[in-house]
Coordinates of C-alpha atoms in Angstrom, one line a residue:
Chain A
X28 CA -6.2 31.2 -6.0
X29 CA -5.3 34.2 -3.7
X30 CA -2.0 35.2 -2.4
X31 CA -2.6 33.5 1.4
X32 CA -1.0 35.2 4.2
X33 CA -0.4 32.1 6.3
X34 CA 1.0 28.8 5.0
X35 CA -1.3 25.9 6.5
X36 CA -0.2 23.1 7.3
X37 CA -2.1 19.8 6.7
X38 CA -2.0 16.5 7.9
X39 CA -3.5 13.2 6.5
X40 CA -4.9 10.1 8.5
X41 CA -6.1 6.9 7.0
X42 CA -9.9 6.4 7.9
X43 CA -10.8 3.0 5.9
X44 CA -8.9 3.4 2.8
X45 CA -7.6 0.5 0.6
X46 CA -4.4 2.6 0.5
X47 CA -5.0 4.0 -2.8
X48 CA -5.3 7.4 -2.2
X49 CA -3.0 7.7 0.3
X50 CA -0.1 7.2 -1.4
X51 CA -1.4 9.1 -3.7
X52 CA -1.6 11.8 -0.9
X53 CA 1.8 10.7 0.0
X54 CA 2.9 11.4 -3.6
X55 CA 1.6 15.0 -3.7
X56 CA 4.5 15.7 -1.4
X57 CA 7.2 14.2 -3.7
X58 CA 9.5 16.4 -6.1
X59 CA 7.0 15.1 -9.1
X60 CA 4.3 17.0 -7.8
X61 CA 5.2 18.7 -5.1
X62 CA 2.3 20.2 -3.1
X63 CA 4.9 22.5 -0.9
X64 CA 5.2 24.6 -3.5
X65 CA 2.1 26.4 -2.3
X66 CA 3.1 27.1 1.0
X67 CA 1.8 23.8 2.6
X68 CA 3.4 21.4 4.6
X69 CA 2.8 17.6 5.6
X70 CA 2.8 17.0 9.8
X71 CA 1.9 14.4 11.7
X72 CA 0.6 16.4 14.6
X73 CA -3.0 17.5 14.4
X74 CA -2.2 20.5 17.1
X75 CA -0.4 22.2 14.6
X76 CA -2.1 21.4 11.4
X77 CA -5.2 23.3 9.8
X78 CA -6.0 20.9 6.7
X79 CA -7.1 17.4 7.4
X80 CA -7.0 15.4 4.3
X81 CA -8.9 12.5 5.2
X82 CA -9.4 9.1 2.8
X83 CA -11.6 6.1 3.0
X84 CA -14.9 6.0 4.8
X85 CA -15.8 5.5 8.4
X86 CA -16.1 2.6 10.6
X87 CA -17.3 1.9 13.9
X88 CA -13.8 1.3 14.9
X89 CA -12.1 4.7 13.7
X90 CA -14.8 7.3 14.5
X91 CA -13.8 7.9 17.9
X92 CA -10.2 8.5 16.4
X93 CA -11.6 10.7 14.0
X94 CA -13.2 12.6 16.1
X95 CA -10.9 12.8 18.8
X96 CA -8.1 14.5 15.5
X97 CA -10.8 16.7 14.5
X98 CA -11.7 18.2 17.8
X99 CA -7.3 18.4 18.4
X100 CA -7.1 20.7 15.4
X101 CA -7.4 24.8 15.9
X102 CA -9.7 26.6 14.7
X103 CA -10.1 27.7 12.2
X104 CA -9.9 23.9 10.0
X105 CA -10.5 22.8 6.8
X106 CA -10.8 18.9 5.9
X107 CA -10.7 17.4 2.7
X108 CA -12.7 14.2 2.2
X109 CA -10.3 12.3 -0.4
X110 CA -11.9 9.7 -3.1
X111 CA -15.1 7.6 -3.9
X112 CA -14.9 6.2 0.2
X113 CA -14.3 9.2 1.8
X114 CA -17.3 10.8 0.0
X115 CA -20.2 8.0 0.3
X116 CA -18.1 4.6 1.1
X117 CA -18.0 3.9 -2.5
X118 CA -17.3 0.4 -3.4
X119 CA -17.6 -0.7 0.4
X120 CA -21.0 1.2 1.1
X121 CA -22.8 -2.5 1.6
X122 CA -20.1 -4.2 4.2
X123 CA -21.4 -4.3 7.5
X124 CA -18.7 -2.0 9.4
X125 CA -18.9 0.8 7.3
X126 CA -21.4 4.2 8.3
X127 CA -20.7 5.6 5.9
X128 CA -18.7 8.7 4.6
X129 CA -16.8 11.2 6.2
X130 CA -19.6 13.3 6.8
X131 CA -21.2 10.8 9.1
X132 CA -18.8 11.9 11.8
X133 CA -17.4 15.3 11.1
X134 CA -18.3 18.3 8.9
X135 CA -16.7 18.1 5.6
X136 CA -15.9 21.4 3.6
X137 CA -14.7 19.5 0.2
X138 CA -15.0 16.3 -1.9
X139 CA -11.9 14.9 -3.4
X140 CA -13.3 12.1 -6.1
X141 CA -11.7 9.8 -8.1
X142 CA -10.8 6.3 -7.0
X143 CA -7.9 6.3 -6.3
X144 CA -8.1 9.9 -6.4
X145 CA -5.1 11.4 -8.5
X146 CA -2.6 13.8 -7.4
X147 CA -3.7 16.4 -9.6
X148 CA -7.3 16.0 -8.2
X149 CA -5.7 16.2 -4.4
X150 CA -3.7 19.2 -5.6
X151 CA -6.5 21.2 -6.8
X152 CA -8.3 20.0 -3.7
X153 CA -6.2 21.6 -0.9
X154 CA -5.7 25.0 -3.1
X155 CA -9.4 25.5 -2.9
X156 CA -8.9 24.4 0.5
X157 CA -6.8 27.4 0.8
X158 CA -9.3 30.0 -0.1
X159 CA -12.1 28.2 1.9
X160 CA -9.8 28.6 5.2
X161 CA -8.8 32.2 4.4
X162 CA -12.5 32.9 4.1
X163 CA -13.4 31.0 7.7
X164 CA -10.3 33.5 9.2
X165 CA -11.6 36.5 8.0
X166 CA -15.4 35.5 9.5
X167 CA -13.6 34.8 12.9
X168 CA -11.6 38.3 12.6
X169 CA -15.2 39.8 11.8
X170 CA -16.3 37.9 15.1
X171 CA -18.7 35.6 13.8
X172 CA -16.7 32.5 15.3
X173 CA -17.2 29.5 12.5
X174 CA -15.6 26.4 13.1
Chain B
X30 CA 13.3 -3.6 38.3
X31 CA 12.6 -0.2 36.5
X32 CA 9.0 1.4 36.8
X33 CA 7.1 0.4 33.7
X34 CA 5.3 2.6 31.4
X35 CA 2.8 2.3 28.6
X36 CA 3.3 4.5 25.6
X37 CA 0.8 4.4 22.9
X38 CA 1.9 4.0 19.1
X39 CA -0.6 4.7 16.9
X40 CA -3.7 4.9 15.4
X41 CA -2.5 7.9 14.1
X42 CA 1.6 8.7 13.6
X43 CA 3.3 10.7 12.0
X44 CA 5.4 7.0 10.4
X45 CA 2.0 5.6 9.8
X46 CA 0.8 6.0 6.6
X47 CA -2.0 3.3 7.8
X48 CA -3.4 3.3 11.4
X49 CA -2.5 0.2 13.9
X50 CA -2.2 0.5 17.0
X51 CA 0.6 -0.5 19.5
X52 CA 1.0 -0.2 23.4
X53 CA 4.5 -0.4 24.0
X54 CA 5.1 -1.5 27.6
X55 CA 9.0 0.4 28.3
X56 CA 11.1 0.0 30.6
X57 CA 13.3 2.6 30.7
X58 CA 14.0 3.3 27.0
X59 CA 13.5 -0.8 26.6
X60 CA 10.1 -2.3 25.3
X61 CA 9.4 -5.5 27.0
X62 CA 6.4 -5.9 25.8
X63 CA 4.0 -4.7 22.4
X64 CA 0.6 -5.1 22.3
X65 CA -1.3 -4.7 19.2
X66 CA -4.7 -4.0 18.5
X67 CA -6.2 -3.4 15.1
X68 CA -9.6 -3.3 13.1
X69 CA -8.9 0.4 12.4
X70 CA -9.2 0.0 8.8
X71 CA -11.7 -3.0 9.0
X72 CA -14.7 -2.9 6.6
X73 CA -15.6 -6.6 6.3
X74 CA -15.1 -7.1 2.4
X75 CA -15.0 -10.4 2.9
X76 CA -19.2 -10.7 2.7
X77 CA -19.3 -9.1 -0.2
X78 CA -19.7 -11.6 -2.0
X79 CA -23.0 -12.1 -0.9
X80 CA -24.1 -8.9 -2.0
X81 CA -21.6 -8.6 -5.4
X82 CA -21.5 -11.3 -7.8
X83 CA -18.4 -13.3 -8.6
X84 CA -16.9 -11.0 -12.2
X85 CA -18.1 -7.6 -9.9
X86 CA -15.7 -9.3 -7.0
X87 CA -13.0 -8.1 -8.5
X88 CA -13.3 -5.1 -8.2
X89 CA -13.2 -5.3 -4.7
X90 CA -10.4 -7.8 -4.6
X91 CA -8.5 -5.7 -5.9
X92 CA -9.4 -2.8 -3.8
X93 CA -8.5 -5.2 -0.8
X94 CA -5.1 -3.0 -1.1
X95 CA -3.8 -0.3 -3.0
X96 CA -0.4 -1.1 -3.2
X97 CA -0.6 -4.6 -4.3
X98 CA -4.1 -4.4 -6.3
X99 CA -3.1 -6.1 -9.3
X100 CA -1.7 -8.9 -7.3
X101 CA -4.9 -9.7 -5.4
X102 CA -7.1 -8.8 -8.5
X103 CA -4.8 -11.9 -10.0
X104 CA -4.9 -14.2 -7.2
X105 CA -8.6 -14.0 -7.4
X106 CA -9.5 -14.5 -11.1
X107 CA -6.8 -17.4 -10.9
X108 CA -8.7 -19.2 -8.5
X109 CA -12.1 -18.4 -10.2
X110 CA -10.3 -19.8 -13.6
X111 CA -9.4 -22.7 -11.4
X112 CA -12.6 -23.6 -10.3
X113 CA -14.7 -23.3 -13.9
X114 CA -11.9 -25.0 -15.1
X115 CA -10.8 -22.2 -17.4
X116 CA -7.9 -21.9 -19.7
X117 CA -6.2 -18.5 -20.0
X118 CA -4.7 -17.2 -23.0
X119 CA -0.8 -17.6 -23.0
X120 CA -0.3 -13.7 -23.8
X121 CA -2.7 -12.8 -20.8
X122 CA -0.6 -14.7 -18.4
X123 CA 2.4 -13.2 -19.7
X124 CA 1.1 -9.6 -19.2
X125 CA -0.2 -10.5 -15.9
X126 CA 3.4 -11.5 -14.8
X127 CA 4.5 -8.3 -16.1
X128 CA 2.2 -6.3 -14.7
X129 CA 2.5 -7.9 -11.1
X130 CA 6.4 -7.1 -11.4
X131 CA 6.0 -3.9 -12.0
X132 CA 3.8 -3.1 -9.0
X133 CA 6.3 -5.2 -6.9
X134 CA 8.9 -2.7 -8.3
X135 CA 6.8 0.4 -7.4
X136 CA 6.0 -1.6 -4.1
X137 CA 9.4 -2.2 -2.8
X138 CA 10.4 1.3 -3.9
X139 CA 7.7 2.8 -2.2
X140 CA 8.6 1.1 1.1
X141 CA 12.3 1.9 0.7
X142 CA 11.2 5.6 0.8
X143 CA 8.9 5.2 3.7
X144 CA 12.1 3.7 5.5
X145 CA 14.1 6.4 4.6
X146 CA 11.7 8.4 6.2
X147 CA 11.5 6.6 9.2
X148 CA 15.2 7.4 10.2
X149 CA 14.6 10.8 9.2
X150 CA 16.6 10.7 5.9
X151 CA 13.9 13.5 3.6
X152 CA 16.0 13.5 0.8
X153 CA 16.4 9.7 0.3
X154 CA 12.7 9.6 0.8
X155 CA 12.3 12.1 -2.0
X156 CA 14.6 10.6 -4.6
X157 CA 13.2 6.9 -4.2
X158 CA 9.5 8.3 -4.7
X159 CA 11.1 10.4 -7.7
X160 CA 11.9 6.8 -9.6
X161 CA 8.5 5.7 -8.7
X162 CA 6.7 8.1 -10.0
X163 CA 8.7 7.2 -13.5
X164 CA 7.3 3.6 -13.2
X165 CA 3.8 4.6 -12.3
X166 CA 4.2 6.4 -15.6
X167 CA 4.7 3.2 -17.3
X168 CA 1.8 1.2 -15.4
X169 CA -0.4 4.2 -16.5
X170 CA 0.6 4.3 -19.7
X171 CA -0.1 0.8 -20.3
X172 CA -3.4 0.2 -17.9
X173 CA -5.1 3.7 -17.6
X174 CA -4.6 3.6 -13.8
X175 CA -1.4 4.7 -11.3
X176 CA -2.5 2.5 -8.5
X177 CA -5.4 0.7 -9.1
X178 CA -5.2 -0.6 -12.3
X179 CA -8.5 -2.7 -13.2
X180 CA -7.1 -4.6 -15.6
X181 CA -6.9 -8.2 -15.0
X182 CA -10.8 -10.1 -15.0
X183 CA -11.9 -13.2 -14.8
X184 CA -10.2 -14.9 -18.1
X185 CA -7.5 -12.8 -19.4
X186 CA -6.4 -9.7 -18.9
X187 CA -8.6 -6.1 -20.0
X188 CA -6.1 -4.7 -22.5
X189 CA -2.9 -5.7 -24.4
X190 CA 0.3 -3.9 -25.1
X191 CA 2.1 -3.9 -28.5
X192 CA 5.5 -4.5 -29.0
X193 CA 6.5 -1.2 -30.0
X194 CA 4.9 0.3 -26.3
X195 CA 6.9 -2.7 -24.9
X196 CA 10.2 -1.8 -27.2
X197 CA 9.6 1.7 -25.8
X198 CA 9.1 0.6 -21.8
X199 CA 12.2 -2.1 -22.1
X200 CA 14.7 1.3 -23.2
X201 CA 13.0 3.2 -19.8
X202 CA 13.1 0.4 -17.6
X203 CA 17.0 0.3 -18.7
X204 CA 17.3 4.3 -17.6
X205 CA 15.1 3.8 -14.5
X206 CA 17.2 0.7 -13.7
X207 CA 20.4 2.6 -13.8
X208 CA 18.8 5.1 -11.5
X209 CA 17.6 2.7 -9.0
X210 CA 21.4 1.2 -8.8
X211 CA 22.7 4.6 -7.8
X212 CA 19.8 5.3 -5.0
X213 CA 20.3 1.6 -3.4
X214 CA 23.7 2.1 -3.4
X215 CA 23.1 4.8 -0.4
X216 CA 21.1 2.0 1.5
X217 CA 24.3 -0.2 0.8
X218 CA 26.9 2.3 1.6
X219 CA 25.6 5.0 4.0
X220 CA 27.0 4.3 7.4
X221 CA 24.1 6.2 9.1
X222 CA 21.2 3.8 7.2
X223 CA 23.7 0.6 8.4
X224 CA 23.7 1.5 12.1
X225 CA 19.9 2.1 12.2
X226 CA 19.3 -0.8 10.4
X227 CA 21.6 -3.2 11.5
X228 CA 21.3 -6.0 14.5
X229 CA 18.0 -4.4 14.8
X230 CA 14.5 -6.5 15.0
X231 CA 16.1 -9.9 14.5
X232 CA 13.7 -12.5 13.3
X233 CA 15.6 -15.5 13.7
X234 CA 15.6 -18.1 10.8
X235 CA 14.2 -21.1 13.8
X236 CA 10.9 -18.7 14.5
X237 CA 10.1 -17.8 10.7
X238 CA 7.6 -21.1 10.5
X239 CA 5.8 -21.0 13.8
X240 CA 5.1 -17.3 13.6
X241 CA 4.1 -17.7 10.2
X242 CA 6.7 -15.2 8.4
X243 CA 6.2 -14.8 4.6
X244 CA 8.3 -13.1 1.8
X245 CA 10.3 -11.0 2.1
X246 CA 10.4 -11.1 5.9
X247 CA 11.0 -14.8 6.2
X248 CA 13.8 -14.7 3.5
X249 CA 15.5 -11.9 4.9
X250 CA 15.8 -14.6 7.9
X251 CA 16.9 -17.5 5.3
X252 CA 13.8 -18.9 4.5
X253 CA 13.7 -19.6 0.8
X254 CA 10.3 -19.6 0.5
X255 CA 8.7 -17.7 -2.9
X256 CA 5.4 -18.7 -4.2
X257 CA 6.2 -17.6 -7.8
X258 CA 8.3 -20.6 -7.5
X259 CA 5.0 -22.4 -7.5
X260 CA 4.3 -21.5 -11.5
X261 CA 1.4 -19.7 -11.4
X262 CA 0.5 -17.6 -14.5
X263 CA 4.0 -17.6 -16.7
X264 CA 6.2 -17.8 -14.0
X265 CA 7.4 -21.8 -14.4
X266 CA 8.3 -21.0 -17.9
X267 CA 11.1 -17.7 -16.4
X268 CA 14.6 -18.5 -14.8
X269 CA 15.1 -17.0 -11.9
X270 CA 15.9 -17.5 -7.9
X271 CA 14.1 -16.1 -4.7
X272 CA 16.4 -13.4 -3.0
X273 CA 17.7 -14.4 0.2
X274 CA 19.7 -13.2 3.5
X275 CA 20.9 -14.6 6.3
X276 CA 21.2 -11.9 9.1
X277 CA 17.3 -11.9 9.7
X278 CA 17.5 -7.8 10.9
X279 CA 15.9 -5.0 9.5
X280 CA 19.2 -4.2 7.4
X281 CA 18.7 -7.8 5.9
X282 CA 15.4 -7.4 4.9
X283 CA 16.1 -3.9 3.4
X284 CA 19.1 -5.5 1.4
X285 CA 16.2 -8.3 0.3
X286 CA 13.7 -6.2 -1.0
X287 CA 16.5 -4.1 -2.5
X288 CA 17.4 -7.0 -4.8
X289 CA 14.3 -7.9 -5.4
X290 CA 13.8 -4.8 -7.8
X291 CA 16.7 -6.1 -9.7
X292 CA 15.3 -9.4 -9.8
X293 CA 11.7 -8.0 -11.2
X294 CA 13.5 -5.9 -13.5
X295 CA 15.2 -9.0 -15.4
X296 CA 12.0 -11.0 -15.1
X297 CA 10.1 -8.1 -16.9
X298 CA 13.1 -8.4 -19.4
X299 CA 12.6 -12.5 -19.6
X300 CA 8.9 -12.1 -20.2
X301 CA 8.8 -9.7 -22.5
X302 CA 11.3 -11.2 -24.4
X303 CA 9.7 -14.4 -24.6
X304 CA 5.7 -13.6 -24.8
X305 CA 3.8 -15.1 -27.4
X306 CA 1.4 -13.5 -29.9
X307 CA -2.4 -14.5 -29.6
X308 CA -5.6 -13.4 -27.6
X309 CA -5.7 -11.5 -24.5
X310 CA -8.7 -13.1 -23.1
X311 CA -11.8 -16.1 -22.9
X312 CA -15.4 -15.9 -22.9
X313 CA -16.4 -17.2 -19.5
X314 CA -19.7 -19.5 -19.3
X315 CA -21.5 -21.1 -16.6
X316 CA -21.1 -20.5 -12.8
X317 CA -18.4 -21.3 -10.2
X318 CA -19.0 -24.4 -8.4
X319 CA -16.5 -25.9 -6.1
X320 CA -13.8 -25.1 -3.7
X321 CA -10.2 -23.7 -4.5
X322 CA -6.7 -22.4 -2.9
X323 CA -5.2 -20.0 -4.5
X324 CA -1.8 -18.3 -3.6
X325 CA 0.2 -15.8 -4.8
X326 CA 3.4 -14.2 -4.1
X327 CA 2.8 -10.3 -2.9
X328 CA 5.1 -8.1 -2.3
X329 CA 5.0 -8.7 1.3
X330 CA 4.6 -12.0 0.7
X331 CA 2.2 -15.0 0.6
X332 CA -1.3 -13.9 -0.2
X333 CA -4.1 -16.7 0.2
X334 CA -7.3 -16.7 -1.7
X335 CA -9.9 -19.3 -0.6
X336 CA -12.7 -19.2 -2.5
X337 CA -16.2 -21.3 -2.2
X338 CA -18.8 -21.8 -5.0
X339 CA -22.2 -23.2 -4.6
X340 CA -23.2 -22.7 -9.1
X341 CA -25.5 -19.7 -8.5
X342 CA -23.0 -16.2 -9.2
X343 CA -22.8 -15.1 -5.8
X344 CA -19.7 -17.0 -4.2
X345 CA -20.4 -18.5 -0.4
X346 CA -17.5 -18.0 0.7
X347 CA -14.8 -15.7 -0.3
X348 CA -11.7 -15.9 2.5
X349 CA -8.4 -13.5 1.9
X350 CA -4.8 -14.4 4.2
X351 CA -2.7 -11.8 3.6
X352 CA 0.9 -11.1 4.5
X353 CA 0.4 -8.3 6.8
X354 CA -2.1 -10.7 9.1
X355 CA 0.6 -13.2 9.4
X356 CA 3.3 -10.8 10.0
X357 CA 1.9 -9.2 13.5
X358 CA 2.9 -12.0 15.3
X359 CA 6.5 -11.9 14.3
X360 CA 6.4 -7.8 14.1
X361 CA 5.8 -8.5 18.4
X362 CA 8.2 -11.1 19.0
X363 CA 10.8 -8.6 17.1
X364 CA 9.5 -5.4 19.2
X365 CA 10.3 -7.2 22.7
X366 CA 13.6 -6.4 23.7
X367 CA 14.2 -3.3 21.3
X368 CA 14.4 0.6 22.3
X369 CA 12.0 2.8 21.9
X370 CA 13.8 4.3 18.8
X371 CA 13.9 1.7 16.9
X372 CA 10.4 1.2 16.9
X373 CA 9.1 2.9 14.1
X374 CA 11.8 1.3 12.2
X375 CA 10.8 -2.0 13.0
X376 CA 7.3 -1.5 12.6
X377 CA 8.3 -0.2 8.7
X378 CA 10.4 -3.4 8.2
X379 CA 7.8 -5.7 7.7
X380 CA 6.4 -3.4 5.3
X381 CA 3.1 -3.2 7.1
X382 CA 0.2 -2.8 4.8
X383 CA -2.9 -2.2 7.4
X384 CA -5.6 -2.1 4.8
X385 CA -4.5 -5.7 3.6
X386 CA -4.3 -7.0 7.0
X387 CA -7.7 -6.0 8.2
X388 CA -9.5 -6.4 5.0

């Protein structure tokens, strides 16, 4: 991991998850783990945040609300597709309200797996997530806009 | 009469660890009226089990939620054992009562911090998901998962525990026990928690049966309604009371859920104390045929299984009631009336569990 210059904050929203991972997510952000220790902290407000840890798959009644966080973040943004859902809909693949994975509706950078995914997994997750969003600044500082 | 206003609450907030959405209709700082709408975390499980046959269902019972996943992964195989006619080993149902009182313990913990963090009290947060991590060590150490734990089938239970593990987890239950009694007593004492808490979303004990109140909701409004009372798995043969309150406001609730801890601690103590020695698990023959109920006591209450079996291994009909469901009727009768501020901690007192609700 590289020193970062900026500390990014992230923030999480429930797509179809069973809840697994994200109290899991939740528990990165306790003492036991705690995720703040590199330089990341947990909002609720998509305006302000640059990492969006995302869990479960989608349906056709969230991807409008996915969307509509995704296209409220800043650029540059980073999000983190978190356990078996998030990644292909996993165990609920077949059920008949369910497109699919994250990347059905937005671009995903990385692929958290694991169901439930496990704190360590989501930890080492968002630090590559780090370097991936230090990359994307420097491309935009170079002019070649990525999103 | 003062202008009204619609503000929406939800799907995404920075309380919410689950989306739902709300319109509060205000007037003023007052809500007169909440409107919910959900399906946000809908995936339509339920027809599974056309596609997955009955021993591959529960794995997605139990993924129905996170939280409570043993629980529903129980109340499932139960009413499979139920309809094949089935007798589970006595050690299996032991475990399973031990298990399913320990994810009530992590549960109720886990909610207490969320409600910490509702009224803005980080540290509390902090120190209550500090104990829980200590008991997810113990569910892990025993099941190979921290929240979804794949260990109770169709039959039994996966895997056993010796006594020497349980020796072990009786001495760290005793430590974590201690530690618990010192965080609640915050929630008891702390005059800020009281006066958010307090007169606040009153559910009184007259609407808890036509809104359909469970658990710990309906108790905290004097409803002595528990459906371990009802002896599933090992539970006729432990001592113990359902937790009740009178007050029927958020504080009430808190205070219920708060002994319930205790009370799972001493019924892990009971069980382990009294479990028998002997096989963890039965063969199962044959294919499910017939119709079955089968209800079990979450912790956020009553869970329903209905279950339909036509003797080929798909099921025809596999229907889930879960707490949450029953409890958004109530959660808007409680929300008329209250300010805006109190909202999120309303919302948090029924101990909302989204993915449950909406299956």
């Amino acid at each position: 991991m590289s020193f970062i210059k900026k500390s990014p904050w992230m923030f999480h929203y429930d797509g179809s998850s069973c809840n697994g991972c994200d109290i899991e997510v939740l528990a990165c952000l306790m003492p036991m783990y705690d995720i703040e220790r590199f330089g990341v902290i947990n909002t609720g407000n998509p305006k302000h945040s640059d990492i969006l840890l995302i869990t479960g798959s989608i349906n056709r009644q969230n991807e409008d609300v996915v969307k509509t966080l995704y296209g409220q973040m800043g650029n540059p943004k980073v999000v983190i597709a978190i356990g078996t859902c998030a990644a292909s809909g996993g165990i609920f693949a077949e059920c008949y309200n369910i497109l699919g994975g994250v990347n059905t509706t937005i671009p995903v950078d990385l692929y958290v797996p694991g169901c439930a995914a496990r704190p360590e997994a989501i930890i080492d997750g968002v630090i590559q997530a780090l370097d991936i969003l230090e990359e994307k600044q420097k491309q935009r500082k170079k002019g070649k806009v990525t999103k | 009469m003062a202008k009204r206003t619609i503000i929406p609450f939800g799907p995404q907030h920075p309380v919410l660890p689950e989306p739902i959405h709300l319109d509060l209709v205000l007037e003023d700082e007052m809500v007169v009226e909440a409107i919910p709408s959900i399906g946000f975390v809908h995936r339509g499980l339920e027809l599974l089990c056309k596609k997955k046959s009955f021993k591959d269902l529960i794995y997605v019972a139990e993924r129905v939620c996170g939280i409570c996943s043993f629980m529903h992964g129980m109340a499932f195989s139960q009413g499979i054992e139920k309809i094949m006619d089935v007798s589970v080993p006595d050690r299996a149902l032991y475990l399973r009562v031990f298990w399913s009182e320990m994810s009530r313990i992590h549960s109720h913990i886990l909610w207490l911090g969320l409600t910490a963090d509702a009224i803005g009290f980080e540290s509390l947060f902090c120190h209550c998901w500090r104990i829980r991590e200590k008991i997810l060590n113990i569910i892990e150490d025993t099941t190979g998962g921290r929240v979804i734990f794949g260990v109770c089938k169709v039959g039994g239970v996966r895997r056993d525990v010796d006594d020497d593990t349980f020796k072990r987890i009786l001495g760290q239950l005793k430590e974590i026990e201690s530690d618990y009694n010192n965080i609640v007593d915050v929630f008891r004492r702390d005059y800020t928690v009281k006066h958010r808490f307090s007169g606040v979303g009153v559910l009184p004990r007259e609407d808890v049966c036509p809104l359909g109140a469970v658990g710990p909701v309906g108790r905290a409004s004097g409803v002595s309604q528990d459906m371990r009372k009802l002896g599933y798995a090992a539970y006729n043969n432990l001592d113990f009371e359902p937790v009740t309150e009178s007050a029927g406001d958020c504080y009430a609730r808190c205070m219920v859920r708060i002994r319930e801890v205790n009370l799972s601690f001493d019924l892990i103590r009971q069980a382990v104390e009294k479990i028998p020695d002997g096989p963890v698990d039965v063969k199962v023959k044959g294919l499910p045929e017939g119709e079955v109920f089968s209800r079990v006591e979450q912790p956020r209450g009553e869970v329903v299984y209905y279950l339909k079996g036509n003797g080929t291994k798909f099921l025809d009909r596999f229907r889930i009631r879960t707490p949450t469901f029953t409890h958004i009727a109530a959660l808007v009768q409680m929300l008329a009336g209250c300010d805006l501020a109190d909202v999120p901690v309303i919302v948090l007192s029924i101990d909302p569990c989204i993915s449950c609700a909406e299956r």
